[in-house]
mmCIF file of C-alpha atoms and ligand atoms in Angstrom:
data_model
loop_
_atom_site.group_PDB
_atom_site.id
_atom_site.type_symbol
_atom_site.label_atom_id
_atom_site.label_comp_id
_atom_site.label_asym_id
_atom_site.label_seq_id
_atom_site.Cartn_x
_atom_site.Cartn_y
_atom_site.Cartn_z
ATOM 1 C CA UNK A 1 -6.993 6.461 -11.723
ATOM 2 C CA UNK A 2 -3.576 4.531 -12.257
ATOM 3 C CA UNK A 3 -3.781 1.898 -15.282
ATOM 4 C CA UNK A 4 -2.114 -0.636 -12.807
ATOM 5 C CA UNK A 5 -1.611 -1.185 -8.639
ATOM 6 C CA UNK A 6 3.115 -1.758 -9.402
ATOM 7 C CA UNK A 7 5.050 -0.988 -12.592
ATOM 8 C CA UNK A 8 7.785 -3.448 -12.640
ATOM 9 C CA UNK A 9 10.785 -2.732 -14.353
ATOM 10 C CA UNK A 10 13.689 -5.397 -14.091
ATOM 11 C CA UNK A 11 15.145 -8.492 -16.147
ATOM 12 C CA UNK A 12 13.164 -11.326 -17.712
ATOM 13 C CA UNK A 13 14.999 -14.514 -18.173
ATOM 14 C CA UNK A 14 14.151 -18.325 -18.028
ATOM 15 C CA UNK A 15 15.302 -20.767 -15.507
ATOM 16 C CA UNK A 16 16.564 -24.341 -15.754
ATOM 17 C CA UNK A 17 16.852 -26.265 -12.723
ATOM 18 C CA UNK A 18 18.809 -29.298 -13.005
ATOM 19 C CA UNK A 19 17.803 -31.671 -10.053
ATOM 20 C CA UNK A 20 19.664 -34.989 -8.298
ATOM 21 C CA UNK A 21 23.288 -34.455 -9.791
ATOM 22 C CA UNK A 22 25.750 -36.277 -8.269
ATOM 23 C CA UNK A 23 27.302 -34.548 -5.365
ATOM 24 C CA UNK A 24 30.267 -33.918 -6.541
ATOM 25 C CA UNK A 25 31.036 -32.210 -10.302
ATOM 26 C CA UNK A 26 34.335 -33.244 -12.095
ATOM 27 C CA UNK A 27 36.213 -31.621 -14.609
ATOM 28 C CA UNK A 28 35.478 -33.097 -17.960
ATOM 29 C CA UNK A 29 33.756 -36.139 -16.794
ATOM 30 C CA UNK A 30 29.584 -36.192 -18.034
ATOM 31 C CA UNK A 31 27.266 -36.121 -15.410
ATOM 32 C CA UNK A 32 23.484 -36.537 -15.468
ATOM 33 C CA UNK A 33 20.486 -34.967 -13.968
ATOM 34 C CA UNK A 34 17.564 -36.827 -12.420
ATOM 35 C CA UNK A 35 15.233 -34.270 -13.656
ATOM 36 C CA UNK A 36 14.690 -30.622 -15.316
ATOM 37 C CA UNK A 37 12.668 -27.890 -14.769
ATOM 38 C CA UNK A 38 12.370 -25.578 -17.194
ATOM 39 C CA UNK A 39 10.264 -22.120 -15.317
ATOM 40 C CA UNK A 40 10.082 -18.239 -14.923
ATOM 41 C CA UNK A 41 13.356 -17.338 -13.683
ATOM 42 C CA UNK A 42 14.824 -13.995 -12.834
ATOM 43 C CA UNK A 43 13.735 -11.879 -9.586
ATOM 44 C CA UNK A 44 11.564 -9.191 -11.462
ATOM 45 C CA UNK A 45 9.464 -11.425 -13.381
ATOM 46 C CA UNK A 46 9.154 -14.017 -10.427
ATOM 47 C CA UNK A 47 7.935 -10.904 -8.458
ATOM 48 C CA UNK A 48 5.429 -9.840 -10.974
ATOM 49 C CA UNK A 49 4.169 -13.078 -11.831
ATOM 50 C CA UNK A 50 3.263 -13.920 -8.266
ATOM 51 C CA UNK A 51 2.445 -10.287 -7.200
ATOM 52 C CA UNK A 52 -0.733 -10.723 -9.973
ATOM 53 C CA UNK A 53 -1.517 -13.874 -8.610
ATOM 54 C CA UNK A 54 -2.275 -12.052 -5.437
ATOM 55 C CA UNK A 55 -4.505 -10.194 -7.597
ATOM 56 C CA UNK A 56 -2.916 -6.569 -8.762
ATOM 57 C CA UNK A 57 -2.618 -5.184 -11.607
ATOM 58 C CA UNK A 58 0.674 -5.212 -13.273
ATOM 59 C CA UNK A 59 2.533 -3.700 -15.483
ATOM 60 C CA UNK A 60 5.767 -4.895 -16.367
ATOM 61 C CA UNK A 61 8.857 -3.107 -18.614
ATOM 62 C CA UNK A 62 11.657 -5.381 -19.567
ATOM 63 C CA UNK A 63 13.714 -6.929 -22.447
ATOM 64 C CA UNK A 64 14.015 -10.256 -24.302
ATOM 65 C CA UNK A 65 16.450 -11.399 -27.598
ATOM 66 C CA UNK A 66 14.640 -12.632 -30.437
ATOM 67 C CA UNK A 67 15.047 -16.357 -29.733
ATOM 68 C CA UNK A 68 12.727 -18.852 -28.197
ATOM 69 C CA UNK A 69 13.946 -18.636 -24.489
ATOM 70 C CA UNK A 70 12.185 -15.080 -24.733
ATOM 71 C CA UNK A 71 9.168 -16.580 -26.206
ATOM 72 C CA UNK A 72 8.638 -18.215 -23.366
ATOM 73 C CA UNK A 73 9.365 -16.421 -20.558
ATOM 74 C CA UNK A 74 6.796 -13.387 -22.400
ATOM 75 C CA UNK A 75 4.441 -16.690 -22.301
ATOM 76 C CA UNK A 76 5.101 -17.924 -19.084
ATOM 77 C CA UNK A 77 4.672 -14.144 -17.628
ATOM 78 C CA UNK A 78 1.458 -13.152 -19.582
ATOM 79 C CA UNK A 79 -0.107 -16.144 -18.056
ATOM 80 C CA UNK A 80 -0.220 -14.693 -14.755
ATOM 81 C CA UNK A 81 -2.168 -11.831 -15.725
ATOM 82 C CA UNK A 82 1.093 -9.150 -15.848
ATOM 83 C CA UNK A 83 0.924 -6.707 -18.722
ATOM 84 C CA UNK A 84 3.981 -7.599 -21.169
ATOM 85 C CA UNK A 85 2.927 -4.579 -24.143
ATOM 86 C CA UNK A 86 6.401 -2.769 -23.166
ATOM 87 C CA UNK A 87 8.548 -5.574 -22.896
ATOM 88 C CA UNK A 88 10.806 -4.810 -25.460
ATOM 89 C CA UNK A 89 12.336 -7.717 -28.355
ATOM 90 C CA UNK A 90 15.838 -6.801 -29.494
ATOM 91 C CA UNK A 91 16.554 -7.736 -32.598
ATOM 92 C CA UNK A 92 19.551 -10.037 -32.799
ATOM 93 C CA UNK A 93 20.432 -10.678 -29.184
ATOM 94 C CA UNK A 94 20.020 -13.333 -26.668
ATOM 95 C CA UNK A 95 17.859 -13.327 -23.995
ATOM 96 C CA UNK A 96 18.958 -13.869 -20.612
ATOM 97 C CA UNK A 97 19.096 -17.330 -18.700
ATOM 98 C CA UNK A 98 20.119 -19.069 -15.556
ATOM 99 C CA UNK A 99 20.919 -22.501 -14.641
ATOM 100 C CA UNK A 100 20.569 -23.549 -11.233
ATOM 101 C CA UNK A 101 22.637 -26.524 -9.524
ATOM 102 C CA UNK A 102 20.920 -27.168 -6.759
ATOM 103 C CA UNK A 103 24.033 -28.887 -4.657
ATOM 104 C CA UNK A 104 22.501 -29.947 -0.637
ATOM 105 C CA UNK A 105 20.667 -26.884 0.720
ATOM 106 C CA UNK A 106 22.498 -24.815 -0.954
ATOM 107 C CA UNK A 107 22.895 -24.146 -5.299
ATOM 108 C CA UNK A 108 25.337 -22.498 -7.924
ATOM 109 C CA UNK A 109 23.902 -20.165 -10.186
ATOM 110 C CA UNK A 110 24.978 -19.745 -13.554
ATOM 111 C CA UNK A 111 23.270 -16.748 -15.245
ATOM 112 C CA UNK A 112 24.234 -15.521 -18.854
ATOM 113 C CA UNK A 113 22.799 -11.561 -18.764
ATOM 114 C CA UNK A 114 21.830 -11.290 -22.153
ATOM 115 C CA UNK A 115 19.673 -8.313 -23.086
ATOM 116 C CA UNK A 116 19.189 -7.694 -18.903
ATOM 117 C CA UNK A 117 22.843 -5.768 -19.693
ATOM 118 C CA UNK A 118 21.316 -4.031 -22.931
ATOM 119 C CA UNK A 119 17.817 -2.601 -21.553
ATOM 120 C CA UNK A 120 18.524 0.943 -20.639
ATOM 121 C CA UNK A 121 16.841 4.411 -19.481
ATOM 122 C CA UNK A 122 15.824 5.376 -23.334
ATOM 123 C CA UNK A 123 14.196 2.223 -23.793
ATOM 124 C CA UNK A 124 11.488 3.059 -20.936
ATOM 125 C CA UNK A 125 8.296 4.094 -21.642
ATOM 126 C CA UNK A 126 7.832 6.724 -18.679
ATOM 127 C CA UNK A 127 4.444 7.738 -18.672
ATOM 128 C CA UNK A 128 3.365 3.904 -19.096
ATOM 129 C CA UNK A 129 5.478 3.340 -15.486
ATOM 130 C CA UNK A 130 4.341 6.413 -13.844
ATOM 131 C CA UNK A 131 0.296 4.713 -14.936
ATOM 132 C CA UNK A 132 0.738 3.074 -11.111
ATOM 133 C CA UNK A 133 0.589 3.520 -7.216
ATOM 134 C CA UNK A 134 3.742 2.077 -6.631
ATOM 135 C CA UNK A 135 7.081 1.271 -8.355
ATOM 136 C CA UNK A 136 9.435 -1.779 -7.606
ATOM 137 C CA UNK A 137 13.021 -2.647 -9.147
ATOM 138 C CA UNK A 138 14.763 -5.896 -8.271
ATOM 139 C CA UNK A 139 17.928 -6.884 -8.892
ATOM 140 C CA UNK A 140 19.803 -3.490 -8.932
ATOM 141 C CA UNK A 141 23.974 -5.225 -9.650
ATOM 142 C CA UNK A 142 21.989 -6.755 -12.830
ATOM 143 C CA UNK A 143 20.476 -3.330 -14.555
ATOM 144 C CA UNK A 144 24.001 -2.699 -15.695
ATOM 145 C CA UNK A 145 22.880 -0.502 -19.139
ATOM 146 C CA UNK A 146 20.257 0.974 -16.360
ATOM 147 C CA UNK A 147 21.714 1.261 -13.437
ATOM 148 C CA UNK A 148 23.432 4.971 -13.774
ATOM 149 C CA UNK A 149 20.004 6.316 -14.485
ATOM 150 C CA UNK A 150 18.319 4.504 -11.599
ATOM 151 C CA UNK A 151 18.493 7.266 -9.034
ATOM 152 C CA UNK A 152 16.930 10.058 -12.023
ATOM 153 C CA UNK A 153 14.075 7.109 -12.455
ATOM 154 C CA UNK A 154 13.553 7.047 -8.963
ATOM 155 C CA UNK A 155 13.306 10.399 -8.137
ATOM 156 C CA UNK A 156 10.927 10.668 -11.084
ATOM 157 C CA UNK A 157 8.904 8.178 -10.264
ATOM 158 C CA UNK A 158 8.481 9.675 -6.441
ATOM 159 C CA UNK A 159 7.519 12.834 -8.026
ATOM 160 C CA UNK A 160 4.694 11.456 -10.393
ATOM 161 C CA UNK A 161 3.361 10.481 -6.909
ATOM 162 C CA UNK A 162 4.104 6.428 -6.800
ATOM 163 C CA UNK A 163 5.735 4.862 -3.689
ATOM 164 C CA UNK A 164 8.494 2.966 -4.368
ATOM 165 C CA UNK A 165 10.772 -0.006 -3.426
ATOM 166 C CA UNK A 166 14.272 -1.522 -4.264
ATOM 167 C CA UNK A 167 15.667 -5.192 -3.976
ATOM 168 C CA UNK A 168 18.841 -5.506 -4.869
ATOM 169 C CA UNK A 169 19.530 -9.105 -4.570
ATOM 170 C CA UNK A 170 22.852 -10.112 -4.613
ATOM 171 C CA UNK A 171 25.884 -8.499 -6.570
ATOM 172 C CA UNK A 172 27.904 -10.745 -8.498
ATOM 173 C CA UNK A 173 30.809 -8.902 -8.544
ATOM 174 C CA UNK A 174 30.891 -8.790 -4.111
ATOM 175 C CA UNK A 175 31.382 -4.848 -4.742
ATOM 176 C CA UNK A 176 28.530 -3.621 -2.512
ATOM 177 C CA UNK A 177 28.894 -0.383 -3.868
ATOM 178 C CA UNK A 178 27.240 1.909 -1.236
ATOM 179 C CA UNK A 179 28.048 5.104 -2.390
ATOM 180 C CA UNK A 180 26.380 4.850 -5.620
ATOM 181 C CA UNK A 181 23.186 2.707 -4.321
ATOM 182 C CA UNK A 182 22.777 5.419 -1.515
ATOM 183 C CA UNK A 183 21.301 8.123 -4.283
ATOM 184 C CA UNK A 184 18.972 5.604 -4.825
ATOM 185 C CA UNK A 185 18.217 4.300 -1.501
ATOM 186 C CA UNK A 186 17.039 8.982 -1.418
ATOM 187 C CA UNK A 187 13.907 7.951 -3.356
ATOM 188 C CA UNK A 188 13.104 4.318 -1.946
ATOM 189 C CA UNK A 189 10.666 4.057 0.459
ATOM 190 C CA UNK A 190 10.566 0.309 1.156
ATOM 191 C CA UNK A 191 14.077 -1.373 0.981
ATOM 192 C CA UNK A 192 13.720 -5.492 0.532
ATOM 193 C CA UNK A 193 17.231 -7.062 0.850
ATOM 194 C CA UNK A 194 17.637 -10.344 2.798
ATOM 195 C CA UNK A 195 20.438 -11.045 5.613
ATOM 196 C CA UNK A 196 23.610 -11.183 3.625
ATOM 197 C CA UNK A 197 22.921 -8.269 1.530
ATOM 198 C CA UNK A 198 21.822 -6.198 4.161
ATOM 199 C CA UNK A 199 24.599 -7.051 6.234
ATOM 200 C CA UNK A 200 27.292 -6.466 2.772
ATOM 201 C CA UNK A 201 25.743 -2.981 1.855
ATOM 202 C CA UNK A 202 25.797 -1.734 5.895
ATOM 203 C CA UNK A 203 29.441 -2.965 5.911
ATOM 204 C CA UNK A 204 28.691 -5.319 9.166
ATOM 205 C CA UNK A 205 28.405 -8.926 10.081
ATOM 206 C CA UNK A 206 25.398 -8.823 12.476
ATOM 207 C CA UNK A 207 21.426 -8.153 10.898
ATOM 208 C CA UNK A 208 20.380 -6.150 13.711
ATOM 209 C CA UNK A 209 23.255 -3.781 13.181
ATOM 210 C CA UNK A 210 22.531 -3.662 9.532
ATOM 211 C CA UNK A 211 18.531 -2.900 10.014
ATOM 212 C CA UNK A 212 20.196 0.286 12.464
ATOM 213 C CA UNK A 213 22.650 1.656 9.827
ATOM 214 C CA UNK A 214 20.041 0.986 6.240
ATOM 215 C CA UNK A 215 17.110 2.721 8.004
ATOM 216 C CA UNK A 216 19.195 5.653 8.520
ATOM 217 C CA UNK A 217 19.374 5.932 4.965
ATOM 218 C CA UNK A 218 15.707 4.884 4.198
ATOM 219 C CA UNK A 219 12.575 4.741 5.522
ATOM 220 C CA UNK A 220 11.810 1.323 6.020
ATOM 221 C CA UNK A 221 13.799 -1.620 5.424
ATOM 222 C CA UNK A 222 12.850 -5.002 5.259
ATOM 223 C CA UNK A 223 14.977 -7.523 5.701
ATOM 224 C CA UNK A 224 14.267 -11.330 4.770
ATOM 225 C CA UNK A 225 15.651 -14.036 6.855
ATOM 226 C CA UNK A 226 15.231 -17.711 5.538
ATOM 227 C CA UNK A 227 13.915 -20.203 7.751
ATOM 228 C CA UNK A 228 13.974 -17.298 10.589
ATOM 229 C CA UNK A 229 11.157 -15.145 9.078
ATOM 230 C CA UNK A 230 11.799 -11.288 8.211
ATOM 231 C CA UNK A 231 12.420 -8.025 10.092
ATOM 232 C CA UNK A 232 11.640 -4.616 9.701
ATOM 233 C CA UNK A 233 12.790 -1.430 10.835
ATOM 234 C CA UNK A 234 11.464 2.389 10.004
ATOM 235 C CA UNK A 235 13.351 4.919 12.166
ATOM 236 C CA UNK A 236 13.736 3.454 15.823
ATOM 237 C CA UNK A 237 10.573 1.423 15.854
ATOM 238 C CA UNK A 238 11.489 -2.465 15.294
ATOM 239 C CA UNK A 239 9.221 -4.997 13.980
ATOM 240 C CA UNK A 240 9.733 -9.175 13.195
ATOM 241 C CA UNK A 241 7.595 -12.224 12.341
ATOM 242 C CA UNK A 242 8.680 -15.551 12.043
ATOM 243 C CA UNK A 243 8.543 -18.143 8.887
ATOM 244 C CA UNK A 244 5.786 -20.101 8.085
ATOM 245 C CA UNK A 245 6.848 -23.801 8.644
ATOM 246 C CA UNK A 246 6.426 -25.853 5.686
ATOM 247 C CA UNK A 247 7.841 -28.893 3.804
ATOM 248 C CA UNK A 248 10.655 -27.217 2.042
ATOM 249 C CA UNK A 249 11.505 -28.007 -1.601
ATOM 250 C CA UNK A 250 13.770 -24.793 -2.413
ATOM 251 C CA UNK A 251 14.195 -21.111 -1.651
ATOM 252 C CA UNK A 252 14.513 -20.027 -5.207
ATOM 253 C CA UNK A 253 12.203 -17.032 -5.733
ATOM 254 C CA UNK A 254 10.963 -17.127 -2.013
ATOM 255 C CA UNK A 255 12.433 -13.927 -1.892
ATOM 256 C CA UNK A 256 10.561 -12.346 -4.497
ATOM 257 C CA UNK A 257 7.745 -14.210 -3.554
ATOM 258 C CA UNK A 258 8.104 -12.525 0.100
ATOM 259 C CA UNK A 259 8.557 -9.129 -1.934
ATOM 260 C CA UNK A 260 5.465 -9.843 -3.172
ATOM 261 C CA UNK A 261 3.221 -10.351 -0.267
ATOM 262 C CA UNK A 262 4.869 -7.719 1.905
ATOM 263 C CA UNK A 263 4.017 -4.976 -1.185
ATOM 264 C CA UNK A 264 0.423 -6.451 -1.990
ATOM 265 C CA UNK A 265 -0.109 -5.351 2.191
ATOM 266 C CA UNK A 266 1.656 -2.605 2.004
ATOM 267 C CA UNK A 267 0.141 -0.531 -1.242
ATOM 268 C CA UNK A 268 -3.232 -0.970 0.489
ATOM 269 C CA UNK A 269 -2.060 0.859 3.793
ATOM 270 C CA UNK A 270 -1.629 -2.280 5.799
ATOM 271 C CA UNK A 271 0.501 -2.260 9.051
ATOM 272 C CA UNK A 272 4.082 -3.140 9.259
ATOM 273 C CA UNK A 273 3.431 -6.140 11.242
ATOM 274 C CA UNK A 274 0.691 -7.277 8.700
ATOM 275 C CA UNK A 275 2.572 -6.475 5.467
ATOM 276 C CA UNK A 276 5.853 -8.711 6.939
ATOM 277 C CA UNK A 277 2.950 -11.891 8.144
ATOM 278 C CA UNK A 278 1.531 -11.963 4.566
ATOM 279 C CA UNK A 279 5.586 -11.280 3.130
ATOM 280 C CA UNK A 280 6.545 -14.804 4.925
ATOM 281 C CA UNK A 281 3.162 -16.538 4.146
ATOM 282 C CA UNK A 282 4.175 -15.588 -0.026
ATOM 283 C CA UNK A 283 7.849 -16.444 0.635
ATOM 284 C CA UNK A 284 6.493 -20.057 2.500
ATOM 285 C CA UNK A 285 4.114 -20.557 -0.763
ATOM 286 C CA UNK A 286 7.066 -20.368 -2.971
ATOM 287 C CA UNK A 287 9.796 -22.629 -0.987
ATOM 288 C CA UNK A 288 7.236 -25.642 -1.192
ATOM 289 C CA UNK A 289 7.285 -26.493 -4.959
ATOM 290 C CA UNK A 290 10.333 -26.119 -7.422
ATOM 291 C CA UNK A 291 11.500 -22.850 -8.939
ATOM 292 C CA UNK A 292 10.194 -19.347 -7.849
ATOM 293 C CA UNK A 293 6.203 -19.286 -9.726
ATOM 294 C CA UNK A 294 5.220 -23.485 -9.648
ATOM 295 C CA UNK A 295 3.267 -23.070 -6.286
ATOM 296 C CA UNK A 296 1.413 -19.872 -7.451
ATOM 297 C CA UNK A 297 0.273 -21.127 -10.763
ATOM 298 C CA UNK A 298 -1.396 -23.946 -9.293
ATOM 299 C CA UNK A 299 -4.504 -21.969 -8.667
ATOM 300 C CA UNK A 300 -6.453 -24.468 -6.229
ATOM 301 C CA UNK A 301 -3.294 -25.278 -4.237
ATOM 302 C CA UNK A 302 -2.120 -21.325 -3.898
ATOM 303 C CA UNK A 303 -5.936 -20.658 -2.244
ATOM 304 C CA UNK A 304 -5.760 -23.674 0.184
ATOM 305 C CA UNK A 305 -2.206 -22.682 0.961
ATOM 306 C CA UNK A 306 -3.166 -18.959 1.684
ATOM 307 C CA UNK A 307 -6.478 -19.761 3.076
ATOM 308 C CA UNK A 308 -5.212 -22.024 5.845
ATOM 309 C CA UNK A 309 -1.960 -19.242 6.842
ATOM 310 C CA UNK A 310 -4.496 -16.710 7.016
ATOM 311 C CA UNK A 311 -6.529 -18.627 9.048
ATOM 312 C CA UNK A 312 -4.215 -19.830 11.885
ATOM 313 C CA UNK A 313 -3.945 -17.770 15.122
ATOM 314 C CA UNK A 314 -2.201 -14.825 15.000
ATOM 315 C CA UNK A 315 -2.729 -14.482 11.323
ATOM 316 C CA UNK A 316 -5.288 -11.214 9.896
ATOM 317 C CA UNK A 317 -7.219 -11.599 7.437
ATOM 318 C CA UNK A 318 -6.403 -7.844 5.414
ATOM 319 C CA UNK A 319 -7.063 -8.365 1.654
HETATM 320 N N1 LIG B 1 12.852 -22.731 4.921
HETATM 321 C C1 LIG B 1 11.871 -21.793 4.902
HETATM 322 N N2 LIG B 1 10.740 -21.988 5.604
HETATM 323 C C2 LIG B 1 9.750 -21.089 5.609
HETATM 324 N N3 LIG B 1 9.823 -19.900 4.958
HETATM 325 C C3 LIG B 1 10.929 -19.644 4.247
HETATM 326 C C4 LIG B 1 12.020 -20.565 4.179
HETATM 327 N N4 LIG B 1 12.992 -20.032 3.401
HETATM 328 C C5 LIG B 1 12.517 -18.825 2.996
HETATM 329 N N5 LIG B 1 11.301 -18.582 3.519
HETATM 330 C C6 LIG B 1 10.461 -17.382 3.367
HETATM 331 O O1 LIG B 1 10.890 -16.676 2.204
HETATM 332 C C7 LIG B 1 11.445 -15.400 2.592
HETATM 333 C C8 LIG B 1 12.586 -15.046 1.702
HETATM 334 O O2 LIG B 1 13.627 -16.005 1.837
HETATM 335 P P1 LIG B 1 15.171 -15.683 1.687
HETATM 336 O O3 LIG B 1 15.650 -15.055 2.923
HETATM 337 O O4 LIG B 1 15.767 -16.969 1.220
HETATM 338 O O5 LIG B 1 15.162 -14.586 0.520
HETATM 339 P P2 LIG B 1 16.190 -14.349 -0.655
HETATM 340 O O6 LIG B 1 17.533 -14.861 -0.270
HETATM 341 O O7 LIG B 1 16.074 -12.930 -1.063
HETATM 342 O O8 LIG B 1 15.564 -15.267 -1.795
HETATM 343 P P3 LIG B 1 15.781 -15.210 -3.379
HETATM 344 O O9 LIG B 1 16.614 -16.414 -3.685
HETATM 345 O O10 LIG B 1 14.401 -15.320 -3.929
HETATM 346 O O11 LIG B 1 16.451 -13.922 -3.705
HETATM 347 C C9 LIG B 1 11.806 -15.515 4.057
HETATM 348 O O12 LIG B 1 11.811 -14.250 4.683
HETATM 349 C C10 LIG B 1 10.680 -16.426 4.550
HETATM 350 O O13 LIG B 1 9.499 -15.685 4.731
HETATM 351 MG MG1 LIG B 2 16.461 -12.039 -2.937
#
């Protein structure tokens, strides 16, 4: 039997969210924040925090510097129950972070990389990944030291039996570069980008389109919409569900969050159509407190939320 239900491999960083700055920034001039969160930032760790709230077993292989910022994101992770042994501490470097600017509906995000540029294929312990039914990489453009050896992990991983799936997230260089991502995309069998991405890597402005071109290329892709839910597509057959309405606070995370709910279905044989309900029921969760993990650690407030989705019409109740 597997040691855990996903092996996780991605970036571990801490986020700072500065809230109620003025709405406009000047050059040299000081401006102040109403308030601060300091959380769990990057899209791997958001994913495996919340996909053990859900209640798998995780294992999670990653990097941090030797400073305090890595401290507590190892903290803030281990907390939900995700296995940190192989996260690795390099000596003398910086761990990643991110400030977010929340500006409107919209924010800028400021991310210093730190060791998520350093971690590479040699620093993977293989046989502790391949310990799982099912693999998951986020943020592909941000695996920099990893990403030339991300099609040979892939592959590997598929052959050690595990299912696997990609999110790329965005790329902050607007490359998109689809030859390279394609011998990955050969080994992934659940793709999770949302609108714009999908619609950057197909090379077209409408979703639809997108869904058409990526699923010739994979066998199911998922694509995450906002406010307007998620759709699927494997081969010819089309599936959608719409978003869970909610008071919205902020859609940081709600796409790993969505990642989340849509695999926890989906690694237990679920259908489609149940896998993207319980995908937009996670990615609700998460857009109605602050920062990507505050409504999942609030244990009493994550089972009410989940509790009532599941019970409204329409919803099923698979585990
Ligand atoms: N305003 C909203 N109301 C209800 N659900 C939402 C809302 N925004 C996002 N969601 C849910 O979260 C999912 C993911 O959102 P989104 O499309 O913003 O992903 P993303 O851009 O990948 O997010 P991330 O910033 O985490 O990478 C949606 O498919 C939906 O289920
Ligand atoms: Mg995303």
């Amino acid at each position: 039997m597997p040691n855990f239900d996903v092996s996780v491999v991605g970036e571990l960083n801490l986020d700072l969210i500065f809230h109620g700055l003025p709405p406009q920034l000047e050059l040299d001039g000081e401006h102040l924040a109403e308030g601060l969160t300091v959380t769990l930032g990057s899209s791997s760790a958001i994913f495996a925090h919340n996909l053990a709230l859900l209640g798998n077993k995780v294992g999670f292989s990653s990097a941090v510097g030797d400073d305090a910022f890595g401290e507590i994101c190892l903290q803030r992770l281990g907390e939900s129950g995700t296995d940190v042994s192989r996260v690795r501490r390099f000596p003398g470097k910086l761990s990643g972070v991110t400030a977010i600017l929340p500006s409107g509906k919209k924010r800028y995000i400021l991310t210093y990389p730190g060791t998520m540029f350093t971690m590479s294929y040699e620093d993977l312990d293989l046989d502790y990944i391949f310990g799982a039914k099912h693999f998951h990489v986020s943020s592909y453009f941000l695996q920099r030291a990893l990403r030339p050896a991300l099609p040979t992990l892939f592959r590997q991983t598929q052959e050690a039996g595990l299912s696997t799936s990609l999110d790329t997230n965005d790329d902050p260089e607007d490359l998109w570069a689809a030859a390279d991502l394609d011998q990955v995309l050969k080994y992934v069998d659940v793709f999770l980008p949302n609108a714009h991405e999908a619609c950057k890597i197909a090379r077209t402005d409408n979703v639809h389109r997108a869904a058409k071109i990526m699923s010739e290329k994979v066998r199911l892709v998922v694509i995450k919409r906002g406010a307007h839910g998620a759709l699927a597509r494997r081969g010819s057959e089309v599936f959608s569900a719409s978003a869970i309405p909610v008071d919205f606070v902020d859609a940081i995370g709600a796409g790993d969050s969505f990642d989340a709910g849509f695999l926890h279905r989906y690694i237990r044989g679920a259908r489609i159509e149940d896998c993207l309900q319980f995908g937009n029921i996670a990615g609700a969760l998460s857009a109605t407190r602050a920062g990507g993990t505050a409504a999942f650690r609030d244990a009493e407030y994550r089972a009410r939320f989940l509790k009532e989705r599941l019970a409204s019409p329409g919803a099923t109740s698979f585990p």
